[in-house]
CSV table of C-alpha atoms and ligand atoms in Angstrom, one decimal:
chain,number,residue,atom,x,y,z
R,1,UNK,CA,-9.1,1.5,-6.3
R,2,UNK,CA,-8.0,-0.1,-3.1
R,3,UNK,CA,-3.8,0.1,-2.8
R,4,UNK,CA,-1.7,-2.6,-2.4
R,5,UNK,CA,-0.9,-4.2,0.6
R,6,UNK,CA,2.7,-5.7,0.2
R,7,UNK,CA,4.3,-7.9,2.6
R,8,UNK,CA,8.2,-7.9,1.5
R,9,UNK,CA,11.3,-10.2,2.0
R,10,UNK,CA,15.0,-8.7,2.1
R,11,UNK,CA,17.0,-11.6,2.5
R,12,UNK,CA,19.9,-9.3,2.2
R,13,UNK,CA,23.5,-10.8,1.6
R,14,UNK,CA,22.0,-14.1,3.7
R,15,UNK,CA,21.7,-18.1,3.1
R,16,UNK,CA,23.0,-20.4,-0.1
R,17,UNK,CA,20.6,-21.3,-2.5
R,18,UNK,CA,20.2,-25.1,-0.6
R,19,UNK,CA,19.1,-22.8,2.7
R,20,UNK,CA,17.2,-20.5,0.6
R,21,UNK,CA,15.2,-22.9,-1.8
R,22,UNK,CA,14.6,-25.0,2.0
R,23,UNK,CA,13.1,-22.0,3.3
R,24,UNK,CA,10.8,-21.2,0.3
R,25,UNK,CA,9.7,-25.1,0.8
R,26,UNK,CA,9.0,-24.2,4.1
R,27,UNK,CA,6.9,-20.8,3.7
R,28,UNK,CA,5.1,-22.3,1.0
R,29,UNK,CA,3.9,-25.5,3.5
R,30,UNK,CA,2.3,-22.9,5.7
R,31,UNK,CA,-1.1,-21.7,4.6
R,32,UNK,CA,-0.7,-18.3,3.2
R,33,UNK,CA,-3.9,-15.6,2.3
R,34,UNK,CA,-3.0,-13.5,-0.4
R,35,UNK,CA,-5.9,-11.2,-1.1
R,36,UNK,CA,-6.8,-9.5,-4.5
R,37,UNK,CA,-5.2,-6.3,-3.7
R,38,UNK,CA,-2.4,-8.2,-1.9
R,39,UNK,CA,1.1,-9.3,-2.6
R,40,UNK,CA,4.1,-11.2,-1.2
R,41,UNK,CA,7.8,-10.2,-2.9
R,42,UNK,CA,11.0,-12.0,-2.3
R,43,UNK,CA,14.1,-10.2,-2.5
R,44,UNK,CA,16.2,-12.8,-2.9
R,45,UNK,CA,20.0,-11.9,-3.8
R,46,UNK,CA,21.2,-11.8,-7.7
R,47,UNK,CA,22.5,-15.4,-8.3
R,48,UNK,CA,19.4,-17.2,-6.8
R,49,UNK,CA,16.3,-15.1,-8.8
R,50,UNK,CA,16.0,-17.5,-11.8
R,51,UNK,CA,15.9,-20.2,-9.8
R,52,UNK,CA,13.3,-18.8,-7.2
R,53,UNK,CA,11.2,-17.5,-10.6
R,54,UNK,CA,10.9,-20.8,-11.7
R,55,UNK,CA,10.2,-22.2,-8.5
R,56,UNK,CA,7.1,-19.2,-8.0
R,57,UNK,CA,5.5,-20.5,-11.3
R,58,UNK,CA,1.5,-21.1,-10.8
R,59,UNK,CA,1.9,-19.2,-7.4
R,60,UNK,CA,-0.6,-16.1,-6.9
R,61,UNK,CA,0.8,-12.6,-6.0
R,62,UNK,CA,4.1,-13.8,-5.4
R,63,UNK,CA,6.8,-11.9,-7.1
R,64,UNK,CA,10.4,-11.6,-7.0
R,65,UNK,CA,12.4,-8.5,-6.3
R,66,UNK,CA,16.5,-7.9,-7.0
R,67,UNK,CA,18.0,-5.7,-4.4
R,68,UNK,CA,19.9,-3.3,-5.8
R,69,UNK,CA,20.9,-2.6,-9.8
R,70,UNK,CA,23.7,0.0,-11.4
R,71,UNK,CA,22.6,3.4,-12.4
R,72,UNK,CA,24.3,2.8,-15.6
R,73,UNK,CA,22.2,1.2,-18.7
R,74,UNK,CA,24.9,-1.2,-19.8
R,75,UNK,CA,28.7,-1.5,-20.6
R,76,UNK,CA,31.9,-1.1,-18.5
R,77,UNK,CA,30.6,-1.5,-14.7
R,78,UNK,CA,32.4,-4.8,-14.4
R,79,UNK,CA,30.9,-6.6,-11.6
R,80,UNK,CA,27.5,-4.8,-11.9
R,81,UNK,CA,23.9,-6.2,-12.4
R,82,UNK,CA,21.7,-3.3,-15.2
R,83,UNK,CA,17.8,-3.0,-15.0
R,84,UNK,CA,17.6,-5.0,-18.6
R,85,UNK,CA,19.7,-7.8,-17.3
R,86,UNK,CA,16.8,-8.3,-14.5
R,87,UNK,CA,13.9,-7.3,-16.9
R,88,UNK,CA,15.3,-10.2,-19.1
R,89,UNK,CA,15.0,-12.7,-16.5
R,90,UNK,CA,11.5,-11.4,-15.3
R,91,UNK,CA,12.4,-9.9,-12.0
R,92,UNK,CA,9.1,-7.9,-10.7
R,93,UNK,CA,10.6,-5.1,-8.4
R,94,UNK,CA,14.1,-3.7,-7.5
R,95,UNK,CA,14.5,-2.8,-3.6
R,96,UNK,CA,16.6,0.3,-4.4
R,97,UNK,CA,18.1,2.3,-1.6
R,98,UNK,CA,18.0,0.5,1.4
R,99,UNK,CA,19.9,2.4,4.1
R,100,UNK,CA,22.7,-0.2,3.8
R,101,UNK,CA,23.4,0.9,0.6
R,102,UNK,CA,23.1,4.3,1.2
R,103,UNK,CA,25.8,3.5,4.1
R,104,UNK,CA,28.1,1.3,2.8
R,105,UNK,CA,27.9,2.2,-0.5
R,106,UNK,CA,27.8,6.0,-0.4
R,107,UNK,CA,24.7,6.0,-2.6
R,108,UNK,CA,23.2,9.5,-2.8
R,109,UNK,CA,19.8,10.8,-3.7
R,110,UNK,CA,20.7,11.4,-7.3
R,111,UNK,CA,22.4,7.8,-8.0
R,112,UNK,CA,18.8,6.7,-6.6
R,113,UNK,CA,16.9,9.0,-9.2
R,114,UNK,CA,19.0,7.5,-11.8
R,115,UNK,CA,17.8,4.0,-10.5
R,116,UNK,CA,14.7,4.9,-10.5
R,117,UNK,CA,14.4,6.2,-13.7
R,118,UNK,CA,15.9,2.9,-15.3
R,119,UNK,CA,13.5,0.3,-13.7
R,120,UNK,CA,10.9,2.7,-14.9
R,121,UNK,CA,11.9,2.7,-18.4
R,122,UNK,CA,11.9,-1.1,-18.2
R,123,UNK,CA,8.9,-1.9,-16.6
R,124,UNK,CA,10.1,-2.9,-13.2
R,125,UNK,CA,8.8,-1.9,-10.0
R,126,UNK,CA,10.8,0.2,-7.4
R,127,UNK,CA,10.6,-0.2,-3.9
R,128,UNK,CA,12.2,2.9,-2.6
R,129,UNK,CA,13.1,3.1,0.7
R,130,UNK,CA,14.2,6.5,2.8
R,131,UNK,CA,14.6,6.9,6.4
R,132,UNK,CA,16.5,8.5,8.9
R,133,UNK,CA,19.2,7.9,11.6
R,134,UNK,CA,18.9,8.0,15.2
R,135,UNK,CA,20.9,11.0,15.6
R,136,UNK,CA,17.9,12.8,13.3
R,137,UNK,CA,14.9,11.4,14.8
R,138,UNK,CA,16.2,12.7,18.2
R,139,UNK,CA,17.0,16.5,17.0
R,140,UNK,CA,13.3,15.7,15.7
R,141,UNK,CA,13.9,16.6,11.8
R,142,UNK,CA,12.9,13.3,10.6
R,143,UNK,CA,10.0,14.6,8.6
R,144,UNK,CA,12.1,17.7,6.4
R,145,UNK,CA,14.7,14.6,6.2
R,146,UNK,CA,12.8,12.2,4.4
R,147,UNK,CA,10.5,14.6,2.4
R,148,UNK,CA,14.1,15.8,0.9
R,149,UNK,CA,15.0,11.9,0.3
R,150,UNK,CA,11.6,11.8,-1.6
R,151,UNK,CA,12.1,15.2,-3.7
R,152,UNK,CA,15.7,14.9,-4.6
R,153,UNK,CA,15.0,11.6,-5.9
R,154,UNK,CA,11.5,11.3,-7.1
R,155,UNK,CA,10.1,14.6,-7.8
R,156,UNK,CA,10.8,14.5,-11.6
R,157,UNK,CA,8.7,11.9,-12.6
R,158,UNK,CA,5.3,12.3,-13.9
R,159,UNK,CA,1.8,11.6,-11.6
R,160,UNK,CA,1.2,8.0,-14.0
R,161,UNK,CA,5.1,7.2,-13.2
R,162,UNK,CA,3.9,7.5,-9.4
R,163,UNK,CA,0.8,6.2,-9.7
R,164,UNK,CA,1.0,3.0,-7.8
R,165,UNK,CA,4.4,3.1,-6.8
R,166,UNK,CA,6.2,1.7,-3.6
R,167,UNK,CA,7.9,3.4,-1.0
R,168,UNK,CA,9.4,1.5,2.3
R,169,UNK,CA,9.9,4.1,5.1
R,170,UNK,CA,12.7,2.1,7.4
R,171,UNK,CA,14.2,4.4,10.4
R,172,UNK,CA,17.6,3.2,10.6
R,173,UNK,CA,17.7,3.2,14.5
R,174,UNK,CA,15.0,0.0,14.1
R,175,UNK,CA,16.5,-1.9,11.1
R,176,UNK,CA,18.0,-5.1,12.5
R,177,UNK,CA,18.5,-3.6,16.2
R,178,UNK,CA,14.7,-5.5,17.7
R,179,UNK,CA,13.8,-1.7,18.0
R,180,UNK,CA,10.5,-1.3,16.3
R,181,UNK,CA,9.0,2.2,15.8
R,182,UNK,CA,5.8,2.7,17.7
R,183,UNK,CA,3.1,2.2,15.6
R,184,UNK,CA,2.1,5.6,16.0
R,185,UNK,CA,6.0,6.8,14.8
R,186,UNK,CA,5.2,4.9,11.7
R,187,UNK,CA,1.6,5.9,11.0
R,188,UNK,CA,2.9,9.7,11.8
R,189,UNK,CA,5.7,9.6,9.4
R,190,UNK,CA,3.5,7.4,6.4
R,191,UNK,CA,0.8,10.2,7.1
R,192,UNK,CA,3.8,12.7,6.2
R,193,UNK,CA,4.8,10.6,3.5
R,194,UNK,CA,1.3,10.7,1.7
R,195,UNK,CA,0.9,14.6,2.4
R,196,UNK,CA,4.2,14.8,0.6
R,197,UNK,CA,3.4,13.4,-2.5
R,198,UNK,CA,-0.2,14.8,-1.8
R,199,UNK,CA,1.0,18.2,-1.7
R,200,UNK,CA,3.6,18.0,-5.1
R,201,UNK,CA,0.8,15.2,-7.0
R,202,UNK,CA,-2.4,15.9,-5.7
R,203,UNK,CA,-4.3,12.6,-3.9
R,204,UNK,CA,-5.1,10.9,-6.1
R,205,UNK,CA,-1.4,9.7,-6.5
R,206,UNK,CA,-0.4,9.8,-3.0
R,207,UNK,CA,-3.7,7.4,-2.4
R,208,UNK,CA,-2.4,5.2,-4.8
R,209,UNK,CA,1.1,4.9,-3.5
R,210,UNK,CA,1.7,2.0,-1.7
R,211,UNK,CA,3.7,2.7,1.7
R,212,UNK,CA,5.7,-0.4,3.8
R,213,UNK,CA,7.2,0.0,7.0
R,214,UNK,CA,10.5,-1.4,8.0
R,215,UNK,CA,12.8,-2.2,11.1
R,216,UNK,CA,12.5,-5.2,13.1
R,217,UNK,CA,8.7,-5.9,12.0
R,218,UNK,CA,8.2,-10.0,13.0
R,219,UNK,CA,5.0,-12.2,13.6
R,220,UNK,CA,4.6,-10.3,16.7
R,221,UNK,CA,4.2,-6.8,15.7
R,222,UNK,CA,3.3,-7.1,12.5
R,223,UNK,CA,-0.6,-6.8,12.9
R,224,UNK,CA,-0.2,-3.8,14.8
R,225,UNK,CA,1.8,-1.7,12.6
R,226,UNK,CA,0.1,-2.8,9.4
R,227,UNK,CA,-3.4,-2.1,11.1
R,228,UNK,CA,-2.2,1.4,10.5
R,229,UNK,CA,-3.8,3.3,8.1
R,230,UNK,CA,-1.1,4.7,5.9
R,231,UNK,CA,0.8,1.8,6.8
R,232,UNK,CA,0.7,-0.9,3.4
R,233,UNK,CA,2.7,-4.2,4.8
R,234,UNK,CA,6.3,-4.3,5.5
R,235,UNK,CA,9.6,-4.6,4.3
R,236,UNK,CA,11.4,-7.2,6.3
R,237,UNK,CA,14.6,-8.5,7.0
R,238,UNK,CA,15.3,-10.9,9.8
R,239,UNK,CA,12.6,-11.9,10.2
R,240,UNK,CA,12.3,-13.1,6.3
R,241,UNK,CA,14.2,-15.5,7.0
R,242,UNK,CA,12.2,-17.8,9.2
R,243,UNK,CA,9.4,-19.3,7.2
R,244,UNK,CA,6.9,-19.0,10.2
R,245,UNK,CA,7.5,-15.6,11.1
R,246,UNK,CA,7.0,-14.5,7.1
R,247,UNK,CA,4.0,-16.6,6.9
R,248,UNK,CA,2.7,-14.6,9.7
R,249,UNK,CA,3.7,-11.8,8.2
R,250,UNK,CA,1.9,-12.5,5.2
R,251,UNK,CA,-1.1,-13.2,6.9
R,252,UNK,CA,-1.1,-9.6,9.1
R,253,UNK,CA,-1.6,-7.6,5.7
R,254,UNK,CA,-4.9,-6.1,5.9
R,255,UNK,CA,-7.2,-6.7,3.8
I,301,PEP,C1,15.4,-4.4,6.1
I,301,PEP,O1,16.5,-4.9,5.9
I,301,PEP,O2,14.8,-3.7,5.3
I,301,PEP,C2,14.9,-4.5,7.5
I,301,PEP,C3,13.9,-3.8,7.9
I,301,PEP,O3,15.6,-5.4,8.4
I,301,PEP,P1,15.0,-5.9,9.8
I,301,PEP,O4,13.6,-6.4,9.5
I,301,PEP,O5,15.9,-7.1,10.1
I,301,PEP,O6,15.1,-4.8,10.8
């Protein structure tokens, strides 16, 4: 079984729902080539994903992702969005621990396995993202930094729980700053990646596990990077949000 290739939108904390449903207008005007084995996701922020579901209806291998949820199951998080709430309104995948909110929002590696767990247990699909600082990828311990990202918050689950999952590898020195890794940084570290997983679930799994690269991926670079082989599309931010440049995107998956 081929894995998927995913091109992915994090619109992060940007655009009203006029600007957002003009740029879906606008993406979906440009021819797009989704493949069998290929998928577009929007991650689109919490108020606007009914609205974008509804508006994906009839549409082929495009789904709708939340970007964050609570590590709670339900009751006194006031302000908070649980796993059921977006499995009730048919949400595909949950972005969950972008570096942002890692950052900003002091969530560790064993919040994340409680996230995890959660979207599992109702059906949704993780994208889980790990990656390093700049500070770590120049003292050169990028790889033991990651791989401990990946155990401390995914080595519980079960082989068929990791079977097809998705993981975004996004160095934080390239996310947002027009700093792309090389395409040989990223093929090196998704290599690692898959050896990880490889190593603790045999290959099988880690063949089946979907890997995106993000940081500063646009129309221009995107072929490159995703020509790699351990490299399965892209998670990407500003570049989202021009309906050209994700069209492009779209269309640099391989096949
Ligand atoms: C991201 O938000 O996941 C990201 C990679 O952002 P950008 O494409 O803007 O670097």
């Amino acid at each position: 079984m081929m894995r998927k290739q995913i091109a992915a939108a994090n619109w992060k904390m940007n655009l009203t729902l006029a600007q957002g449903e003009a740029l879906l207008n606008d993406l979906f005007a440009i021819p797009t080539e989704l493949g069998e084995n290929q998928e577009a996701v929007l991650g689109i922020p919490f108020p606007y994903l009914t609205t974008v579901k509804d508006k994906l209806s009839g549409k082929q291998n495009i789904y709708i992702a939340a970007q964050n949820c609570y590590s709670k199951r339900s009751g006194a998080y006031t302000g908070e969005v649980s796993v059921e709430m977006l499995q009730s309104i048919g949400v595909d995948y949950v972005i969950l621990g972008h570096s942002e909110r890692r950052e900003y929002f002091n969530e560790s590696n064993s919040m994340l396995a409680d996230k995890v767990n959660l979207c599992l247990e109702f059906g949704l699909k993780p994208i889980f993202c790990c990656g390093e600082a700049l500070d770590i990828r120049e003292a050169g311990t990028q790889n033991s930094y990651v791989e401990t990202q990946l155990i401390e918050s995914l080595f519980h689950l079960t082989p068929e729980q990791l079977t097809n999952f998705v993981i975004a590898y996004e160095p934080i020195w390239a996310i947002g700053t027009g700093k792309t890794a090389s395409s040989e940084q990223a093929q090196e570290m998704h290599a690692h990646i898959r050896s990880v997983f490889a190593a603790k679930y045999g290959n099988a799994v880690a063949d089946s596990i979907s890997i995106l690269y993000g940081g500063s991926v646009k129309a221009a670079n995107a072929k490159e990077i995703f020509g790699q082989p351990d490299v399965d599309g892209g998670l990407v931010g500003g570049a989202s949000l021009i309906a050209e440049e994700f069209a492009a995107i779209i269309n640099s998956l391989k096949k």
